[in-house]
Amino acid sequence: MGVLQLLKSQFLCHLIICYVFVVSGLIINLLQLCTLPLWLVSKQLARRINIRLAYCVSSQMVAALEWWSGTECTLYTDPKSYPLYGNENAIVVLNHSFEIDFLCGWTFCDRFGVLGSSKVLAKKELAYVPIIGWMWYFLEIVFCKRKWEEDRRTVAQSLQNLRDYPENYWFLLYCEGTRFTPKKHQVSMQVAESKGLPKLKYHLLPRTKGFWVTVQNLRGTAAAVYDSTLNFRNNESPTLLGILNGKKYHADLYVRRIPLEMIPEDEAECAAWLHKLYQEKDSFQEHYTQTGCFPGPTVSPPRRPWSLINWLFWCCLLLYPLDNILNVLSLTLSFTASLGVRWMIGQTEIDKGSSYGNKEVPLNRN
Ligand SMILES: CCCCC/C=C\C/C=C\CCCCCCCC(=O)SCCNC(=O)CCNC(=O)[C@H](O)C(C)(C)COP(=O)(O)OP(=O)(O)OC[C@H]1O[C@@H](n2cnc3c(N)ncnc32)[C@H](O)[C@@H]1OP(=O)(O)O
Ligand SMILES: CCCCCCCCCCCCCCCCCC(=O)OC[C@@H](O)COP(=O)(O)O
C-alpha cells in the first residue's frame, strides 16, 4: 500500500472530510432557507441560486469519487447523440443495483454541466435525510410514497412545476423502484410470469406507472429518454465507505438516446414499451457479463476541476478556524459529524433497504 493510499484510509482524514461535508451542508441549507422570500419576488432567480447552492453540496461527493478515490468512468454511447447531452432536458432511466449508482449518475451530470439542476423521482423517506434531503426540497425534487393511489396526483403536480424550469436538467427514474436483491428479484419475476412477460436476469421487473406519468407530464419539456445501464469492472460492488477509504473503482455506463416522440402516449402501450426496454437492458448486461464491455464506441468526457475547487474552498474556509485540530471542541464536532455521515451512508446501503418489492402480491391486482 502506497503512502497516499495509507493516508486515505486514516480515520482522521475521514473525520475531516465528514466535518467539512456536514458543516458546509448545513450552511448551504441555511442559505437555501434564506432564498424563500425571493421565490415570491422572482421564482426563476431563486431557482438559479438554489441550483448553484446545491452544486456546492453534491459536487463534494462527486469530488470524493473522482479526485479522492480516483474512480474512472467510461461512457459508451453514440457519438451523434453526444453533443446533445447537457444541452437539453432528458429523462434518465437507470438500473438500480449498486449502492453508489446515484453518485456515478451525479458524476456524469457534472461532466455535462447539469449537476446542480438534476432531479429524481425519489422515495419520500429521503426528503428527511439532513443536508441532501433538505437541499432537494429547494431543488423541487419529485418525491413519491410508492403508493400509486396517493402518488398519481402529487407526482403529476410536481412534474408540471418543472415545465418552466430555467436550466437544463436530467430527471432520473429508477423504474425498478428499489435496489436489486435476490429476494426482490424472485418476487418480481413471479409478477412477470403472472403477466406473461419474459423473465429478466439482471433487473427487477420495472414499475411502469411512474415512467408513464413522467413521460406524459414532461412531454414538450424533455427532448429524450436516456436509457442508461451501469456496471463496474471486475464484478465489484462499490460502496460509499469504499470511496471514503480512497478505493478506486471503474464504472462503465452505456447510454442510448431515445427521442421522446418514440414513446407511446397510451398508458398500456407505454408500459409495454418500458417492459421491452428492460428486456433490451437485460441483454446489454448479459453482453457485459460475457465480454466485460458494452457494445458500441466509448466517448469519455473528462472530469472537470470545479468539484475539486469547490471542495478545496470549503476545506480552507472550515478548517482555518481549526488550526489547532487537537482542540477538544473541534474533535467532538468532527466526531459527531462523522457519526451523522455514517448514518447518512446507511441510507445508501442495500442491506438496510426497505421491504418494498419483497412482499408477494395478489397476482390479479390491476
Ligand atoms: C446516467 C446519468 C444519470 C443521471 C442522474 C440524474 C440525476 C440524479 C439526481 C439525483 C440522484 C439522487 C438519487 C436518489 C435516489 C433515489 C432513489 C429512490 O428513491 S428509488 C424509489 C422511488 N422511485 C420509484 O419507485 C420509481 C419507480 N416506481 C414507480 O414508478 C411506481 O409505479 C410508483 C409511481 C412509485 C407507484 O408505486 P406503487 O408501488 O404504488 O405502484 P406500482 O405501479 O409500482 O405497483 C402496482 C403494479 O406493479 C405490479 N407489481 C407488484 N409487485 C411488483 C413487483 N415486485 N415488481 C414489479 N411490479 C410489481 C402490480 O402487479 C401492479 O401492476 P399494474 O401496473 O399492471 O397494475
Ligand atoms: C464529501 C464526501 C462526503 C462523504 C460522504 C457523505 C455521505 C452522505 C450520504 C448522503 C446520501 C444521501 C443520498 C441518498 C441516495 C440514496 C439512494 C438510494 O439508493 O435510495 C434507495 C432507494 O433507491 C430504494 O430504497 P429501498 O427500496 O432499497 O429502501
XYZ file of C-alpha atoms and ligand atoms in Angstrom:
462
model
C 0.000 0.000 0.000
C 1.434 3.404 -1.008
C 1.754 6.320 1.423
C -1.131 8.178 -0.220
C -3.388 5.145 -0.035
C -2.485 4.676 3.623
C -3.336 8.320 4.289
C -6.715 7.935 2.593
C -7.644 5.058 4.858
C -6.891 7.032 8.045
C -9.798 7.743 10.398
C -8.575 11.313 10.969
C -8.897 12.039 7.228
C -12.440 10.666 7.279
C -13.249 12.840 10.308
C -12.056 15.940 8.452
C -13.974 15.066 5.250
C -17.164 14.406 7.213
C -16.739 17.590 9.227
C -16.358 19.699 6.069
C -19.325 17.966 4.382
C -21.677 18.343 7.357
C -20.806 21.926 8.297
C -20.763 23.219 4.694
C -24.005 21.301 4.018
C -25.750 22.895 6.961
C -24.513 26.330 5.899
C -25.906 25.686 2.391
C -29.246 24.515 3.857
C -29.386 27.767 5.841
C -28.613 29.850 2.744
C -31.323 27.956 0.849
C -33.770 28.812 3.601
C -32.844 32.477 3.127
C -33.912 32.261 -0.547
C -37.524 31.535 0.462
C -38.700 35.171 0.345
C -37.076 35.514 -3.100
C -39.439 32.861 -4.516
C -42.266 35.364 -4.056
C -40.419 38.075 -5.972
C -38.554 36.143 -8.697
C -39.101 32.384 -8.803
C -36.631 31.879 -11.660
C -33.835 33.768 -9.878
C -34.490 31.786 -6.681
C -34.271 28.564 -8.706
C -30.991 29.592 -10.343
C -29.455 30.466 -6.951
C -30.591 27.141 -5.482
C -29.048 25.239 -8.397
C -25.674 26.769 -7.551
C -26.044 26.232 -3.825
C -26.976 22.581 -4.425
C -23.899 22.209 -6.621
C -21.733 23.150 -3.618
C -23.070 20.117 -1.727
C -23.467 17.388 -4.349
C -20.191 18.209 -6.079
C -18.342 17.419 -2.818
C -19.472 13.822 -3.167
C -18.532 13.876 -6.846
C -15.083 15.210 -5.877
C -14.719 12.377 -3.362
C -15.466 9.875 -6.138
C -13.377 11.474 -8.880
C -10.453 13.061 -7.047
C -10.214 11.284 -3.666
C -10.914 7.702 -4.762
C -9.789 8.325 -8.363
C -12.696 6.273 -9.698
C -12.803 6.259 -13.502
C -15.980 6.446 -15.561
C -16.252 5.330 -19.177
C -19.234 6.282 -21.306
C -20.402 4.038 -24.143
C -22.641 5.998 -26.451
C -23.430 7.017 -29.998
C -21.086 9.929 -30.976
C -24.016 11.609 -32.811
C -26.025 11.860 -29.579
C -23.043 13.040 -27.525
C -23.265 16.788 -28.391
C -26.873 16.851 -27.154
C -26.030 15.655 -23.637
C -26.303 18.570 -21.222
C -27.934 20.776 -23.848
C -31.491 19.500 -23.484
C -33.836 18.245 -20.759
C -33.922 14.465 -20.564
C -35.458 11.605 -18.592
C -32.761 9.158 -17.499
C -33.729 5.519 -16.936
C -31.041 3.750 -14.900
C -30.623 0.250 -13.438
C -30.631 0.175 -9.617
C -28.211 -2.473 -8.405
C -25.345 -0.576 -6.783
C -25.052 1.477 -3.606
C -23.273 4.290 -5.433
C -25.179 4.239 -8.737
C -26.685 7.649 -7.914
C -23.182 9.027 -7.337
C -21.968 7.767 -10.719
C -25.064 9.447 -12.166
C -24.038 12.682 -10.441
C -20.524 12.380 -11.888
C -21.907 12.255 -15.412
C -24.269 15.147 -14.578
C -21.227 17.180 -13.522
C -19.293 16.345 -16.669
C -22.218 17.563 -18.799
C -22.879 20.654 -16.653
C -26.281 19.677 -15.192
C -25.314 18.582 -11.683
C -26.922 21.438 -9.758
C -30.241 21.207 -11.557
C -30.694 17.449 -11.889
C -33.777 15.772 -10.482
C -35.006 12.344 -9.454
C -38.235 10.564 -8.572
C -37.219 9.658 -5.026
C -38.897 7.842 -2.178
C -40.392 10.254 0.366
C -38.170 8.968 3.218
C -35.118 10.582 1.571
C -36.660 14.057 1.995
C -35.879 13.818 5.727
C -32.177 12.972 5.335
C -30.346 16.050 6.683
C -28.406 18.190 4.172
C -29.125 16.178 0.978
C -32.847 15.652 1.601
C -33.354 19.208 2.822
C -31.403 20.538 -0.171
C -33.660 18.549 -2.524
C -36.721 20.360 -1.215
C -35.352 23.607 -2.694
C -34.407 21.835 -5.938
C -38.033 20.735 -6.470
C -37.110 17.062 -6.436
C -40.181 14.877 -7.003
C -40.976 12.594 -4.054
C -43.269 9.573 -4.046
C -44.695 7.356 -1.317
C -44.642 4.325 -3.638
C -48.421 4.153 -3.171
C -49.899 4.873 -6.579
C -53.285 5.978 -5.236
C -51.533 8.844 -3.416
C -48.686 9.417 -5.855
C -50.626 9.781 -9.090
C -51.801 13.290 -8.247
C -48.803 14.628 -6.279
C -46.173 13.294 -8.680
C -48.005 14.705 -11.724
C -48.305 18.101 -9.990
C -44.593 18.196 -9.056
C -43.663 17.282 -12.643
C -45.892 20.022 -14.025
C -43.990 22.527 -11.853
C -40.798 21.588 -13.725
C -42.160 22.608 -17.123
C -40.806 26.165 -16.834
C -37.535 25.252 -15.081
C -34.924 27.820 -16.137
C -31.951 25.480 -16.712
C -31.426 22.132 -18.435
C -31.865 19.126 -16.162
C -31.788 15.345 -16.239
C -34.682 13.649 -14.486
C -33.588 10.291 -13.073
C -36.042 7.401 -12.845
C -35.194 4.081 -11.247
C -38.122 2.179 -12.772
C -37.272 -0.903 -10.723
C -38.462 1.162 -7.716
C -35.974 -0.367 -5.276
C -32.476 -1.858 -5.253
C -31.874 -5.326 -6.672
C -31.749 -8.158 -4.121
C -32.197 -11.880 -4.911
C -35.431 -11.967 -2.905
C -36.917 -8.888 -4.636
C -35.866 -10.344 -7.969
C -37.639 -13.618 -7.235
C -40.863 -11.826 -6.219
C -40.832 -9.532 -9.247
C -40.242 -12.466 -11.598
C -43.360 -14.106 -10.164
C -45.228 -10.916 -11.128
C -43.636 -11.067 -14.591
C -44.763 -14.657 -15.002
C -48.322 -13.824 -13.958
C -48.386 -11.050 -16.566
C -46.991 -13.278 -19.279
C -43.824 -11.188 -19.537
C -40.385 -12.660 -20.299
C -38.134 -13.090 -17.267
C -35.265 -10.690 -16.604
C -31.932 -11.934 -15.297
C -30.229 -8.735 -14.145
C -33.141 -6.371 -13.423
C -36.296 -6.306 -11.334
C -39.495 -6.013 -13.314
C -39.900 -2.272 -13.996
C -42.784 -0.373 -12.384
C -44.436 1.354 -15.279
C -46.741 3.927 -13.717
C -44.027 6.379 -12.650
C -42.443 6.210 -16.099
C -45.741 6.823 -17.872
C -46.691 9.782 -15.642
C -43.208 11.292 -16.073
C -43.209 10.985 -19.854
C -46.732 12.385 -20.116
C -46.056 15.378 -17.879
C -42.654 16.224 -19.368
C -43.735 15.856 -22.995
C -42.753 19.055 -24.797
C -40.253 19.844 -21.993
C -37.897 16.855 -22.116
C -36.488 16.012 -25.527
C -35.488 12.407 -24.955
C -35.156 9.396 -22.715
C -31.565 8.400 -21.971
C -31.647 4.663 -21.448
C -28.633 4.094 -19.187
C -27.091 0.856 -17.972
C -24.332 0.938 -15.353
C -21.831 -1.694 -14.395
C -18.498 -1.888 -12.579
C -15.390 -3.670 -13.801
C -14.096 -6.801 -12.071
C -17.549 -7.638 -10.699
C -17.122 -5.068 -7.935
C -19.963 -3.777 -5.758
C -18.680 -0.369 -4.693
C -19.844 1.409 -1.524
C -19.655 4.954 -0.166
C -17.405 3.698 2.637
C -15.070 2.310 -0.003
C -14.973 5.724 -1.685
C -14.242 7.391 1.676
C -11.358 4.930 2.140
C -9.989 6.044 -1.223
C -10.743 2.791 -3.047
C -10.626 3.202 -6.817
C -13.343 1.661 -8.984
C -14.020 1.686 -12.712
C -17.595 2.399 -13.828
C -18.902 1.668 -17.325
C -22.100 3.395 -18.444
C -23.971 2.569 -21.629
C -26.349 5.340 -22.792
C -28.829 5.267 -25.674
C -30.707 8.461 -26.590
C -34.341 7.793 -27.499
C -36.382 10.787 -28.724
C -39.487 11.271 -26.558
C -41.776 11.169 -29.630
C -40.937 7.479 -29.975
C -42.627 6.656 -26.667
C -46.343 5.793 -26.910
C -48.841 8.123 -25.208
C -51.330 5.441 -24.291
C -50.642 4.047 -20.783
C -50.810 0.359 -21.708
C -48.648 0.826 -24.809
C -46.167 2.898 -22.812
C -45.964 0.125 -20.174
C -45.345 -2.474 -22.897
C -42.647 -0.223 -24.391
C -40.889 0.001 -20.988
C -41.027 -3.757 -20.484
C -39.385 -4.199 -23.880
C -36.732 -1.624 -22.956
C -35.860 -3.614 -19.819
C -35.552 -6.800 -21.863
C -33.024 -4.948 -24.044
C -31.243 -3.629 -20.948
C -31.003 -7.191 -19.701
C -29.333 -8.246 -22.951
C -26.787 -5.408 -22.605
C -25.961 -6.633 -19.090
C -25.576 -10.150 -20.466
C -23.190 -8.778 -23.109
C -21.218 -7.020 -20.340
C -21.027 -10.198 -18.259
C -19.819 -12.196 -21.236
C -17.345 -9.692 -22.688
C -16.522 -7.168 -19.933
C -17.735 -4.229 -22.016
C -20.888 -2.748 -23.524
C -21.499 -2.684 -27.290
C -20.528 0.409 -29.251
C -17.879 3.129 -29.125
C -16.654 4.883 -25.977
C -16.561 8.668 -25.713
C -15.440 9.526 -22.215
C -15.980 13.099 -21.051
C -13.091 14.242 -18.828
C -13.634 15.044 -15.132
C -13.881 18.788 -14.515
C -11.912 20.750 -11.927
C -14.926 22.602 -10.452
C -15.941 19.917 -7.975
C -12.369 19.825 -6.626
C -12.110 23.624 -6.478
C -15.414 23.838 -4.572
C -14.226 21.137 -2.150
C -10.886 22.844 -1.530
C -12.715 26.139 -0.968
C -14.875 24.629 1.796
C -11.895 22.819 3.301
C -9.922 26.074 3.543
C -12.898 28.018 4.898
C -13.890 25.490 7.527
C -10.508 24.123 8.550
C -8.900 27.532 9.036
C -10.552 28.081 12.435
C -9.454 24.560 13.339
C -5.740 25.344 13.142
C -5.336 23.547 16.422
C -7.065 20.373 15.264
C -6.472 18.664 18.603
C -8.662 21.221 20.241
C -11.259 19.212 22.195
C -14.254 21.083 20.800
C -13.291 20.571 17.167
C -12.617 16.898 17.711
C -16.017 16.447 19.340
C -17.618 18.313 16.444
C -15.801 16.200 13.871
C -16.712 13.014 15.708
C -20.404 13.966 15.804
C -20.280 14.896 12.108
C -18.675 11.561 11.351
C -21.434 9.661 13.192
C -24.050 11.713 11.305
C -22.432 10.897 7.971
C -22.213 7.209 8.900
C -25.986 7.279 9.444
C -26.492 9.036 6.084
C -24.300 6.489 4.330
C -26.579 3.847 5.855
C -29.362 5.257 3.654
C -27.434 4.105 0.591
C -26.705 0.569 1.816
C -28.646 -2.234 0.149
C -28.733 -4.375 3.319
C -30.552 -1.568 5.106
C -33.067 -1.077 2.272
C -36.832 -1.191 2.767
C -39.007 -4.264 2.295
C -40.615 -2.616 -0.774
C -40.783 -5.243 -3.524
C -40.142 -8.103 -1.078
C -43.724 -8.972 -0.361
C -45.619 -11.401 -2.525
C -48.576 -9.613 -4.140
C -52.019 -10.853 -5.131
C -51.266 -11.537 -8.767
C -54.594 -10.415 -10.229
C -54.156 -6.826 -8.918
C -54.871 -4.122 -11.508
C -26.514 8.440 -16.262
C -26.940 9.733 -15.861
C -27.584 9.734 -14.525
C -28.262 10.965 -14.340
C -28.651 11.190 -12.945
C -29.564 12.295 -12.903
C -29.956 12.835 -11.809
C -29.500 12.424 -10.482
C -30.252 13.107 -9.421
C -30.274 12.694 -8.215
C -29.645 11.465 -7.740
C -30.166 11.111 -6.447
C -30.583 9.711 -6.382
C -31.610 9.458 -5.347
C -32.069 8.054 -5.379
C -33.478 7.857 -5.013
C -33.911 6.504 -5.442
C -35.272 6.140 -4.999
O -35.823 6.656 -4.109
S -35.976 4.841 -5.922
C -37.592 4.722 -5.250
C -38.557 5.722 -5.717
N -38.766 5.708 -7.118
C -39.594 4.832 -7.723
O -40.188 3.964 -7.109
C -39.760 4.972 -9.203
C -40.363 3.736 -9.852
N -41.673 3.410 -9.305
C -42.852 3.692 -9.942
O -42.791 4.242 -10.996
C -44.140 3.264 -9.264
O -45.039 2.893 -10.248
C -44.765 4.366 -8.372
C -45.143 5.586 -9.175
C -43.765 4.754 -7.278
C -46.028 3.792 -7.710
O -45.649 2.653 -6.976
P -46.730 1.577 -6.458
O -45.981 0.506 -5.766
O -47.822 2.221 -5.714
O -47.407 1.104 -7.787
P -46.856 0.173 -8.905
O -47.396 0.656 -10.137
O -45.416 0.116 -8.953
O -47.429 -1.231 -8.429
C -48.579 -1.804 -8.901
C -48.245 -2.518 -10.183
O -46.950 -3.110 -10.085
C -47.085 -4.542 -10.146
N -46.194 -5.108 -9.165
C -46.446 -5.530 -7.963
N -45.340 -6.004 -7.386
C -44.377 -5.842 -8.259
C -43.013 -6.127 -8.248
N -42.422 -6.680 -7.192
N -42.295 -5.800 -9.316
C -42.865 -5.227 -10.392
N -44.173 -4.934 -10.471
C -44.905 -5.249 -9.410
C -48.505 -4.826 -9.867
O -48.876 -6.021 -10.486
C -49.187 -3.613 -10.493
O -49.185 -3.795 -11.881
P -50.044 -2.933 -12.906
O -49.271 -1.660 -13.141
O -50.106 -3.760 -14.117
O -51.348 -2.672 -12.264
C -17.523 14.674 0.505
C -17.711 13.311 0.909
C -18.838 13.141 1.763
C -18.774 11.876 2.445
C -19.962 11.076 2.490
C -21.207 11.810 2.697
C -22.324 10.863 2.794
C -23.639 11.468 2.626
C -24.575 10.453 2.141
C -25.884 11.039 1.752
C -26.609 10.116 0.900
C -27.951 10.653 0.551
C -28.367 10.306 -0.804
C -29.095 9.034 -0.752
C -29.377 8.483 -2.035
C -29.759 7.085 -1.770
C -30.111 6.404 -2.994
C -30.786 5.187 -2.798
O -30.270 4.306 -3.327
O -32.000 5.139 -2.126
C -32.650 3.924 -2.014
C -33.844 3.792 -2.922
O -33.464 3.839 -4.222
C -34.563 2.499 -2.715
O -34.735 2.326 -1.397
P -35.123 0.912 -0.829
O -36.346 0.444 -1.505
O -33.973 -0.019 -1.015
O -35.382 1.221 0.613
